[in-house]
PDB file of N, CA and C in Angstrom:
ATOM      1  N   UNK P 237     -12.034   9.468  34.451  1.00 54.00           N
ATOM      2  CA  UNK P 237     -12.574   8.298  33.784  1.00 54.00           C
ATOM      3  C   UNK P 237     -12.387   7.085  34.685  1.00 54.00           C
ATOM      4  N   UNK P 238     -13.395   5.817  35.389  1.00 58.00           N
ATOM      5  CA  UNK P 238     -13.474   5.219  35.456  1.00 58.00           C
ATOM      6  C   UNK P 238     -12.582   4.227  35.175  1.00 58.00           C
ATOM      7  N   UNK P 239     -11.610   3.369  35.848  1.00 75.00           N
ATOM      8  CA  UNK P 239     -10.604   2.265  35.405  1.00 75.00           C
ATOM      9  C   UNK P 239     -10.878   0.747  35.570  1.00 75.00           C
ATOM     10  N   UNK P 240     -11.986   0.944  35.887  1.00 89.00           N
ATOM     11  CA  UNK P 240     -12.529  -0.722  36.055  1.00 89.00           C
ATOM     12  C   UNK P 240     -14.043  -0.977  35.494  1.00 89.00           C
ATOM     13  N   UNK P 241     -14.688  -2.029  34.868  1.00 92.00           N
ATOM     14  CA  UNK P 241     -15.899  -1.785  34.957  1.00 92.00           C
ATOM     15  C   UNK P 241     -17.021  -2.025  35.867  1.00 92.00           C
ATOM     16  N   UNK P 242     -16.402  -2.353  36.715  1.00 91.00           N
ATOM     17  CA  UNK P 242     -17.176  -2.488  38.345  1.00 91.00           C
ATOM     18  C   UNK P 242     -17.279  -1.222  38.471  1.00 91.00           C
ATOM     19  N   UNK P 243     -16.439   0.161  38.819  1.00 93.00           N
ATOM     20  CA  UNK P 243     -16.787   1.126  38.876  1.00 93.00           C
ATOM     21  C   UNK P 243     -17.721   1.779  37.743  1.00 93.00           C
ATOM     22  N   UNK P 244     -17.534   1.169  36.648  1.00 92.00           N
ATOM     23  CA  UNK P 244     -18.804   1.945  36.165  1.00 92.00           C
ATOM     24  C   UNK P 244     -20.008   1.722  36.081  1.00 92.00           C
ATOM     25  N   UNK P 245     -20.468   0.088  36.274  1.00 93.00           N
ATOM     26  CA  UNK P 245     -21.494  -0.502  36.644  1.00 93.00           C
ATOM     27  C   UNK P 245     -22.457   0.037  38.023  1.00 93.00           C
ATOM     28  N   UNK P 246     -21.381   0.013  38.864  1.00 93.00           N
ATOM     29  CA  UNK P 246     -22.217   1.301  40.193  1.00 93.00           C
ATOM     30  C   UNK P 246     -22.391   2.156  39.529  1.00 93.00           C
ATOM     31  N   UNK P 247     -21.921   3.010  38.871  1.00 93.00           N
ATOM     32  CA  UNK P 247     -22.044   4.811  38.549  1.00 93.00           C
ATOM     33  C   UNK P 247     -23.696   4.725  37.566  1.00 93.00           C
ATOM     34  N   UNK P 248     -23.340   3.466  36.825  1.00 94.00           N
ATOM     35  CA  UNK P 248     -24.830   3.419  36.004  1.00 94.00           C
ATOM     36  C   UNK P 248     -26.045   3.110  36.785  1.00 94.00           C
ATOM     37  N   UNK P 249     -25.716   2.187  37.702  1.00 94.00           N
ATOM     38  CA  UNK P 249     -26.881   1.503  38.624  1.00 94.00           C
ATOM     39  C   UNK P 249     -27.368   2.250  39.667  1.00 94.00           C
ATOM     40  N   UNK P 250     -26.577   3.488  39.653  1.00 94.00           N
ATOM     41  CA  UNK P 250     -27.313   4.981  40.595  1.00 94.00           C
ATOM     42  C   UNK P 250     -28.068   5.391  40.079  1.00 94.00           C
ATOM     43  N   UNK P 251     -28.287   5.651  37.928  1.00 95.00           N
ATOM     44  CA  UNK P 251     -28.986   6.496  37.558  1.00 95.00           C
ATOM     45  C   UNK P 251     -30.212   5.649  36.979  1.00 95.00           C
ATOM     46  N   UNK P 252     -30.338   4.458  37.285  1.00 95.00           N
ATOM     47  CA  UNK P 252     -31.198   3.570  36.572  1.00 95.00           C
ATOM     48  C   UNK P 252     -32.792   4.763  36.701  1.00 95.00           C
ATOM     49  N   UNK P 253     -33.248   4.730  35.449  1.00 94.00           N
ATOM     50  CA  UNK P 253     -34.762   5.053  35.764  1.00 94.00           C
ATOM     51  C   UNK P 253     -34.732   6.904  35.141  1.00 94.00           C
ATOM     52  N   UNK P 254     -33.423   7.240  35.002  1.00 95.00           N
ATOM     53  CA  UNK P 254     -32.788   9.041  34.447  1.00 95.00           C
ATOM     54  C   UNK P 254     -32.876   8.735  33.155  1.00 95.00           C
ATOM     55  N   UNK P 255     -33.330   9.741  32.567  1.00 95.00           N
ATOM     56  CA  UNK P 255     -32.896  10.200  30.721  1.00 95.00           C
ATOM     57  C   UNK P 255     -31.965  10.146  30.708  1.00 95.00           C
ATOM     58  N   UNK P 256     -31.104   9.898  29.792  1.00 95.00           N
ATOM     59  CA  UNK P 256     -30.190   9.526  29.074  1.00 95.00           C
ATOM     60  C   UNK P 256     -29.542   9.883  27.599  1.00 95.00           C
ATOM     61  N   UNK P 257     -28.917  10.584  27.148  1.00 94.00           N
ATOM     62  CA  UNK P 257     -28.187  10.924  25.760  1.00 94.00           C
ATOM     63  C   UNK P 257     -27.005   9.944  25.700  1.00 94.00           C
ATOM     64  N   UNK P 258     -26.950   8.855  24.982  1.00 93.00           N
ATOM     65  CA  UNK P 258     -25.868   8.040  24.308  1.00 93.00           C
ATOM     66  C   UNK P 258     -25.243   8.517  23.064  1.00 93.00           C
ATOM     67  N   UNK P 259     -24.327   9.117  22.985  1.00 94.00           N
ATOM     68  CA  UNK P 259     -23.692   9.443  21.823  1.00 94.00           C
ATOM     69  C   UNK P 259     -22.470   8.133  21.617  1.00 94.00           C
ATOM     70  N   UNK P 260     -22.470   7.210  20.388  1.00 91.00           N
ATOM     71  CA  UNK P 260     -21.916   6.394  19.604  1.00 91.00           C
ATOM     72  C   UNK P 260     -20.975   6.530  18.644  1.00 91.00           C
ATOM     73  N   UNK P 261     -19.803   5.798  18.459  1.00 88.00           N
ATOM     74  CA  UNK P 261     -19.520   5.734  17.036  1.00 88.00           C
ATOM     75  C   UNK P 261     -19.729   4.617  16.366  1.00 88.00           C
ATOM     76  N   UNK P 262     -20.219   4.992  14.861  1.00 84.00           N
ATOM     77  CA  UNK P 262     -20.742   4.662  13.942  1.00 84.00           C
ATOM     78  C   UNK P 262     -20.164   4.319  13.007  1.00 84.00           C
ATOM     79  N   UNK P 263     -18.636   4.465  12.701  1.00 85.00           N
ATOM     80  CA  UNK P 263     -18.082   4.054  11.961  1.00 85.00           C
ATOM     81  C   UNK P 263     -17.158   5.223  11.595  1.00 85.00           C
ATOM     82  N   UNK P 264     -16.310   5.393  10.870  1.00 86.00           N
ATOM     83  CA  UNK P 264     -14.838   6.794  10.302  1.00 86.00           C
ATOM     84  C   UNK P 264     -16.157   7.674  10.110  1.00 86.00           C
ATOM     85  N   UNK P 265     -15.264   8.339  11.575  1.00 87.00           N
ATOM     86  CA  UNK P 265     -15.926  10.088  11.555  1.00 87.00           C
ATOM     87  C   UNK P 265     -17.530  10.302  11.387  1.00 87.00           C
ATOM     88  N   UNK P 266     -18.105   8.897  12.339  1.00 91.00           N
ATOM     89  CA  UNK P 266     -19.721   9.279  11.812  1.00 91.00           C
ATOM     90  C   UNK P 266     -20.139   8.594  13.208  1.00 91.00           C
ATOM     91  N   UNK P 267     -21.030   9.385  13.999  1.00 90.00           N
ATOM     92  CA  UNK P 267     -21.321   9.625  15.242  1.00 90.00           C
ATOM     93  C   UNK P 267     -22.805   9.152  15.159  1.00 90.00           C
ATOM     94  N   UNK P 268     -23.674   8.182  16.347  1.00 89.00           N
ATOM     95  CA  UNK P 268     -24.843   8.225  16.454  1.00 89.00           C
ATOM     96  C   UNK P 268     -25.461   9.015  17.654  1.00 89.00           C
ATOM     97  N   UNK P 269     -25.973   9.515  18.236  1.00 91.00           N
ATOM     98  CA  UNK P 269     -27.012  10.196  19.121  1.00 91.00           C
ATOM     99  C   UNK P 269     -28.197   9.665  19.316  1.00 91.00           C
ATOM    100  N   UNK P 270     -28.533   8.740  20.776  1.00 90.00           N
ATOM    101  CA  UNK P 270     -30.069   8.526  20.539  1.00 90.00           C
ATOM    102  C   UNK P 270     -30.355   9.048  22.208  1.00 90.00           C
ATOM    103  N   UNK P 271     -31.465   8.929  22.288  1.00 93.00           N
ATOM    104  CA  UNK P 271     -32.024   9.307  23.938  1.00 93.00           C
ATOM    105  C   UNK P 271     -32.714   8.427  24.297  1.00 93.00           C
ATOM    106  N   UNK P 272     -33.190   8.496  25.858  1.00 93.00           N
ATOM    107  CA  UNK P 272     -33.482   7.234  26.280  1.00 93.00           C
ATOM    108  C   UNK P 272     -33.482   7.193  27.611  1.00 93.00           C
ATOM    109  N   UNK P 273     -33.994   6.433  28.199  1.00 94.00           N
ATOM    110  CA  UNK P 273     -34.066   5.864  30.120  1.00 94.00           C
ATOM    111  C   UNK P 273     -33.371   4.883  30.290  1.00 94.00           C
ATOM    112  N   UNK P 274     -32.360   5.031  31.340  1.00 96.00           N
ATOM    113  CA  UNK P 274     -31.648   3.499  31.678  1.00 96.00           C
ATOM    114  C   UNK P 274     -32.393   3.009  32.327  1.00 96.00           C
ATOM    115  N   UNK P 275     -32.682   1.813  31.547  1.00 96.00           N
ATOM    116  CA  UNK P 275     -33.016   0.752  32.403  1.00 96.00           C
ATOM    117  C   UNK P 275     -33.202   0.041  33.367  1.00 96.00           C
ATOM    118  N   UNK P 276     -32.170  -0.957  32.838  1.00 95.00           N
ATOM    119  CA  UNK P 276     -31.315  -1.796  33.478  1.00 95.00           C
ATOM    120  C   UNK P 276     -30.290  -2.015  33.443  1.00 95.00           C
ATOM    121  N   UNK P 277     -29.529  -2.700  34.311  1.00 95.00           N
ATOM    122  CA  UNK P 277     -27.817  -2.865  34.298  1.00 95.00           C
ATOM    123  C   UNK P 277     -27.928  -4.576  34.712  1.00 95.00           C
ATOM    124  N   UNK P 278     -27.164  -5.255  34.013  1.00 95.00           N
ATOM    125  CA  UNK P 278     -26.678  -6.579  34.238  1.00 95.00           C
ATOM    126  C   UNK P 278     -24.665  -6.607  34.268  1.00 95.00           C
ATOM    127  N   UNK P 279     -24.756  -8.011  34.553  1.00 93.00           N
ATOM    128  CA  UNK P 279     -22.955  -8.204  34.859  1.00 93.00           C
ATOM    129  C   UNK P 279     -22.350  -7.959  33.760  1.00 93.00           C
ATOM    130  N   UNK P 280     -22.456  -7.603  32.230  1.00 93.00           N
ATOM    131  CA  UNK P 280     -21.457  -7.600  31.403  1.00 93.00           C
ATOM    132  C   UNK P 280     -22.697  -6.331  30.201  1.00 93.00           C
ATOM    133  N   UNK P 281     -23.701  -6.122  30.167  1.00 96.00           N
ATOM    134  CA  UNK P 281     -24.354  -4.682  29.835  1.00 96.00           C
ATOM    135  C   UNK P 281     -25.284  -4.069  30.573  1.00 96.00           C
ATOM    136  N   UNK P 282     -25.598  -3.077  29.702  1.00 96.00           N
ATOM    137  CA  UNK P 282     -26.711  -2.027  30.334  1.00 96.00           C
ATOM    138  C   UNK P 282     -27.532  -1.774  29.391  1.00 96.00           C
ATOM    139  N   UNK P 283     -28.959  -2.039  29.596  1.00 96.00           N
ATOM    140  CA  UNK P 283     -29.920  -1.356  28.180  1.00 96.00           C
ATOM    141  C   UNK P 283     -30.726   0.124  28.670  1.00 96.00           C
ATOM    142  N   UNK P 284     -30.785   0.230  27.438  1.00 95.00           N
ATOM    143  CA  UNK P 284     -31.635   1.884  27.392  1.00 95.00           C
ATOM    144  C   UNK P 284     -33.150   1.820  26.283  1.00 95.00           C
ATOM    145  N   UNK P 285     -34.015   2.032  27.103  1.00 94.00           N
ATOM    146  CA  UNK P 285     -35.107   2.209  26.054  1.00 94.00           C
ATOM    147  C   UNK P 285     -35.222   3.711  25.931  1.00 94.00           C
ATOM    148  N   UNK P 286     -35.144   3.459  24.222  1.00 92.00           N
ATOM    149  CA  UNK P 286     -35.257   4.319  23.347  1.00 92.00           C
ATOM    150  C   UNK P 286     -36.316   5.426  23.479  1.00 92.00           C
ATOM    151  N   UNK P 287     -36.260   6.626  23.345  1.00 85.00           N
ATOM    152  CA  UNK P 287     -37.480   7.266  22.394  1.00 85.00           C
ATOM    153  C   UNK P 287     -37.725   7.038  21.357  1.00 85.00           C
ATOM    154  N   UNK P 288     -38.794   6.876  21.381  1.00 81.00           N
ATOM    155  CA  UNK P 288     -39.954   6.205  19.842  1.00 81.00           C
ATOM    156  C   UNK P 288     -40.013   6.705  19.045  1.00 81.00           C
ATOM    157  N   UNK P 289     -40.374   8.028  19.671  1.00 80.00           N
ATOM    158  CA  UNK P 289     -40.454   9.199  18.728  1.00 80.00           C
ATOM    159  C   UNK P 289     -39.232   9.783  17.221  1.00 80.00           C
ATOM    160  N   UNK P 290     -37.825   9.242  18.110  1.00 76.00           N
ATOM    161  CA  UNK P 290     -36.487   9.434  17.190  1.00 76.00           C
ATOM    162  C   UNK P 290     -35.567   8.032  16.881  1.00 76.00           C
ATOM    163  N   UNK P 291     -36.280   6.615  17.600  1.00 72.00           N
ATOM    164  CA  UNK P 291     -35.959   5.417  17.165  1.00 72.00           C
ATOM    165  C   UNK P 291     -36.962   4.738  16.273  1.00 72.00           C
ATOM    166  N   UNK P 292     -36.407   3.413  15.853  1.00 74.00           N
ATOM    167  CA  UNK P 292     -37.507   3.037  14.973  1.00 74.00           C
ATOM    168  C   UNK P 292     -37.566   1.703  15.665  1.00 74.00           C
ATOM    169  N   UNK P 293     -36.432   1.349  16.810  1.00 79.00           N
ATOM    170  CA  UNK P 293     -36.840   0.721  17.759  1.00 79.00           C
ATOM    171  C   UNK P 293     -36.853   0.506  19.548  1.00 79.00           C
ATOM    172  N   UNK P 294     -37.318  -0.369  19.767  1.00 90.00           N
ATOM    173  CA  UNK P 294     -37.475  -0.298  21.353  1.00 90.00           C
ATOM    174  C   UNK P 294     -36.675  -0.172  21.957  1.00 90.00           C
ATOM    175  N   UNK P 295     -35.339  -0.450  21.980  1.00 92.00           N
ATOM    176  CA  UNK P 295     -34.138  -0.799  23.029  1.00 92.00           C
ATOM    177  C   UNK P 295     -33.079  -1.400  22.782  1.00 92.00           C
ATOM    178  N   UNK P 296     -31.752  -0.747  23.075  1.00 92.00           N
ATOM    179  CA  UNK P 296     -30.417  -1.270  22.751  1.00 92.00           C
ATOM    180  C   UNK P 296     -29.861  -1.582  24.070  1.00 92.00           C
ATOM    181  N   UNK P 297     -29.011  -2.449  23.917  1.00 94.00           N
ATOM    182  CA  UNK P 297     -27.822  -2.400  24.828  1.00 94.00           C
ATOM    183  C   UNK P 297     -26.633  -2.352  24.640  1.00 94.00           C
ATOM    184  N   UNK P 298     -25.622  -1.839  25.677  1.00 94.00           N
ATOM    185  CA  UNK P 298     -24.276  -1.316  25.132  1.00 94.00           C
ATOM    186  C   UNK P 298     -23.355  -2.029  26.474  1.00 94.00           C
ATOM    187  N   UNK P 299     -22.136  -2.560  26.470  1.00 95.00           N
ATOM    188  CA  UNK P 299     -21.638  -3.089  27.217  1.00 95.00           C
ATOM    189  C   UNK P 299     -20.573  -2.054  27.738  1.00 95.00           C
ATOM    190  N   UNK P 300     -20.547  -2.568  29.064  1.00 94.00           N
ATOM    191  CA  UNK P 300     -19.274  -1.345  29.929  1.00 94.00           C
ATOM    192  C   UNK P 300     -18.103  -0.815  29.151  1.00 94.00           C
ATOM    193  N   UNK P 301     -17.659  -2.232  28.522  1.00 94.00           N
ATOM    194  CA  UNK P 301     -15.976  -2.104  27.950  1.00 94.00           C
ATOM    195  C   UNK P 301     -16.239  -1.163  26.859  1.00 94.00           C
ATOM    196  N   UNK P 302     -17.682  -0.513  26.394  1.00 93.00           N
ATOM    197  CA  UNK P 302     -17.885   0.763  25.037  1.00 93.00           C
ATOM    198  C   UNK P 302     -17.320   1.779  26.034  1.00 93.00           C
ATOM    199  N   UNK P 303     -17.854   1.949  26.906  1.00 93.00           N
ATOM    200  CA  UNK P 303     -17.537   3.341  28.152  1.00 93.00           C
ATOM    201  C   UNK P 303     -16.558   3.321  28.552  1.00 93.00           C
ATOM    202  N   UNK P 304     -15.929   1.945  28.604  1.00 92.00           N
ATOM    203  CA  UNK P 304     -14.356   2.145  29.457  1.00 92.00           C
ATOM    204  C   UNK P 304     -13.032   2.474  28.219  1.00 92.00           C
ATOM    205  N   UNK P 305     -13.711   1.896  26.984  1.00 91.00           N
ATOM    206  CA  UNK P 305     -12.867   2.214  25.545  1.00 91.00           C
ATOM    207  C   UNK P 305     -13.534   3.832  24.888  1.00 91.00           C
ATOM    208  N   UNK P 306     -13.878   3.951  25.413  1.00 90.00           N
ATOM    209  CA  UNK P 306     -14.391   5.348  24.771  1.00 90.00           C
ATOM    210  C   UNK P 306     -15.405   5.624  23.641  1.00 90.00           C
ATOM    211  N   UNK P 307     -16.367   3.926  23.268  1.00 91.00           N
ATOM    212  CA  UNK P 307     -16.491   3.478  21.964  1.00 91.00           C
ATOM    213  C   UNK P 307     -17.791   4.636  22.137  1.00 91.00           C
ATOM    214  N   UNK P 308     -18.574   4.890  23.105  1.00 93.00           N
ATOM    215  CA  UNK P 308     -19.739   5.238  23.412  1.00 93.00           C
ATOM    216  C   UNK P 308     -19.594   6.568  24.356  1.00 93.00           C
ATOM    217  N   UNK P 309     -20.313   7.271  24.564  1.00 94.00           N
ATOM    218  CA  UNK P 309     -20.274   8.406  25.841  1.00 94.00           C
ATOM    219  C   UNK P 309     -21.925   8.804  26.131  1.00 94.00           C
ATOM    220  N   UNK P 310     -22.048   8.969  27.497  1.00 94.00           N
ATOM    221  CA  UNK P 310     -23.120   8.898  28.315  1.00 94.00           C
ATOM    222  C   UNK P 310     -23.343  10.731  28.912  1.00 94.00           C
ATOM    223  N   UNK P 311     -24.094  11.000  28.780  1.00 94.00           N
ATOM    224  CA  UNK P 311     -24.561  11.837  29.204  1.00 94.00           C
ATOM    225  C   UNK P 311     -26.618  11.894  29.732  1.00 94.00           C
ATOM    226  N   UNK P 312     -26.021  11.954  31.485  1.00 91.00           N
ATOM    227  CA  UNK P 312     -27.707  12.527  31.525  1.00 91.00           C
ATOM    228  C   UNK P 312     -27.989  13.602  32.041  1.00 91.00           C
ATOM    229  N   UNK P 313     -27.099  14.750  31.556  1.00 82.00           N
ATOM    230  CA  UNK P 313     -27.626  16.193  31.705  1.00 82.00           C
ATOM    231  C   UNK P 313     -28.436  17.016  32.716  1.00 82.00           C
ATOM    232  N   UNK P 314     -28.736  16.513  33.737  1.00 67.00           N
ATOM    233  CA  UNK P 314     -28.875  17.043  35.083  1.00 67.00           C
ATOM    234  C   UNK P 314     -27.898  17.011  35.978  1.00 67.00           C
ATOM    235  N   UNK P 315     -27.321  16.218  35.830  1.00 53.00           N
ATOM    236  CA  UNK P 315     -26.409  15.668  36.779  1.00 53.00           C
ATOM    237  C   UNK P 315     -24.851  16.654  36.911  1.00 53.00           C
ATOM    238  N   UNK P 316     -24.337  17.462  38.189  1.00 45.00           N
ATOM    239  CA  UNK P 316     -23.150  18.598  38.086  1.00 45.00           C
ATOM    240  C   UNK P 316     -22.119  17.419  37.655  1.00 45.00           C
ATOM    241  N   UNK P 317     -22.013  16.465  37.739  1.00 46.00           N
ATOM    242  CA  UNK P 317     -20.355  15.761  37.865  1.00 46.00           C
ATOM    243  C   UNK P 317     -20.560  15.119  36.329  1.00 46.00           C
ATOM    244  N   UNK P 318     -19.260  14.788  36.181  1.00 46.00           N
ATOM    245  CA  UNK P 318     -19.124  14.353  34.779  1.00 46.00           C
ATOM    246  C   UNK P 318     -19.060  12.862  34.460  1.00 46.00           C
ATOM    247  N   UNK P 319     -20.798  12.525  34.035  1.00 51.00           N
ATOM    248  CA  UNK P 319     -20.781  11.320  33.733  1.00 51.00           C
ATOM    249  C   UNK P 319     -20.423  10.737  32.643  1.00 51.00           C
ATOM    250  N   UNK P 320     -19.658  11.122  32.065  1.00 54.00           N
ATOM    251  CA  UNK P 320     -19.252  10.941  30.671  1.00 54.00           C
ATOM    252  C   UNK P 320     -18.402   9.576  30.896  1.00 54.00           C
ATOM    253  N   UNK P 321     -18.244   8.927  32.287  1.00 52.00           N
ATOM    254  CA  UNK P 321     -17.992   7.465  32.854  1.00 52.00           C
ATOM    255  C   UNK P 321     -16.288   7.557  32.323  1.00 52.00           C
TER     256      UNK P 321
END
């Protein structure tokens, strides 16, 4: 796991433009799942546009400190190493 969010800001800004699975928490014991293309990456988040098809909207963003707290986990499933950040 990643100990800074500079390091994870590079690790995201390699895959800009890759599918994407964001798995979330949602609140006691209730998990979200959406999919998606990274974007973009800025100094304090990163957005992902959504699939349409399983969102009801265009695009979220999620800030490093979700990935570095564990609030969020990243997966883009091609990739051998474990981006789970």
């Amino acid at each position: 796991m990643p100990t800074s969010l500079a390091t994870i800001k590079d690790r995201l800004s390699t895959h800009i433009g890759q599918e994407l699975m964001v798995v979330a928490q949602a609140g006691r014991k209730k998990t979200t799942e959406r999919h998606g293309i990274l974007k973009e990456t800025y100094p304090a988040v990163f957005v992902v546009d959504l699939d349409q098809d399983e969102n009801s909207f265009e695009r979220v963003s999620y800030s490093y400190t979700d990935i570095l707290t564990q609030n969020i986990q990243i997966d883009f499933g091609n990739s051998d190493e474990d981006d789970n950040q």
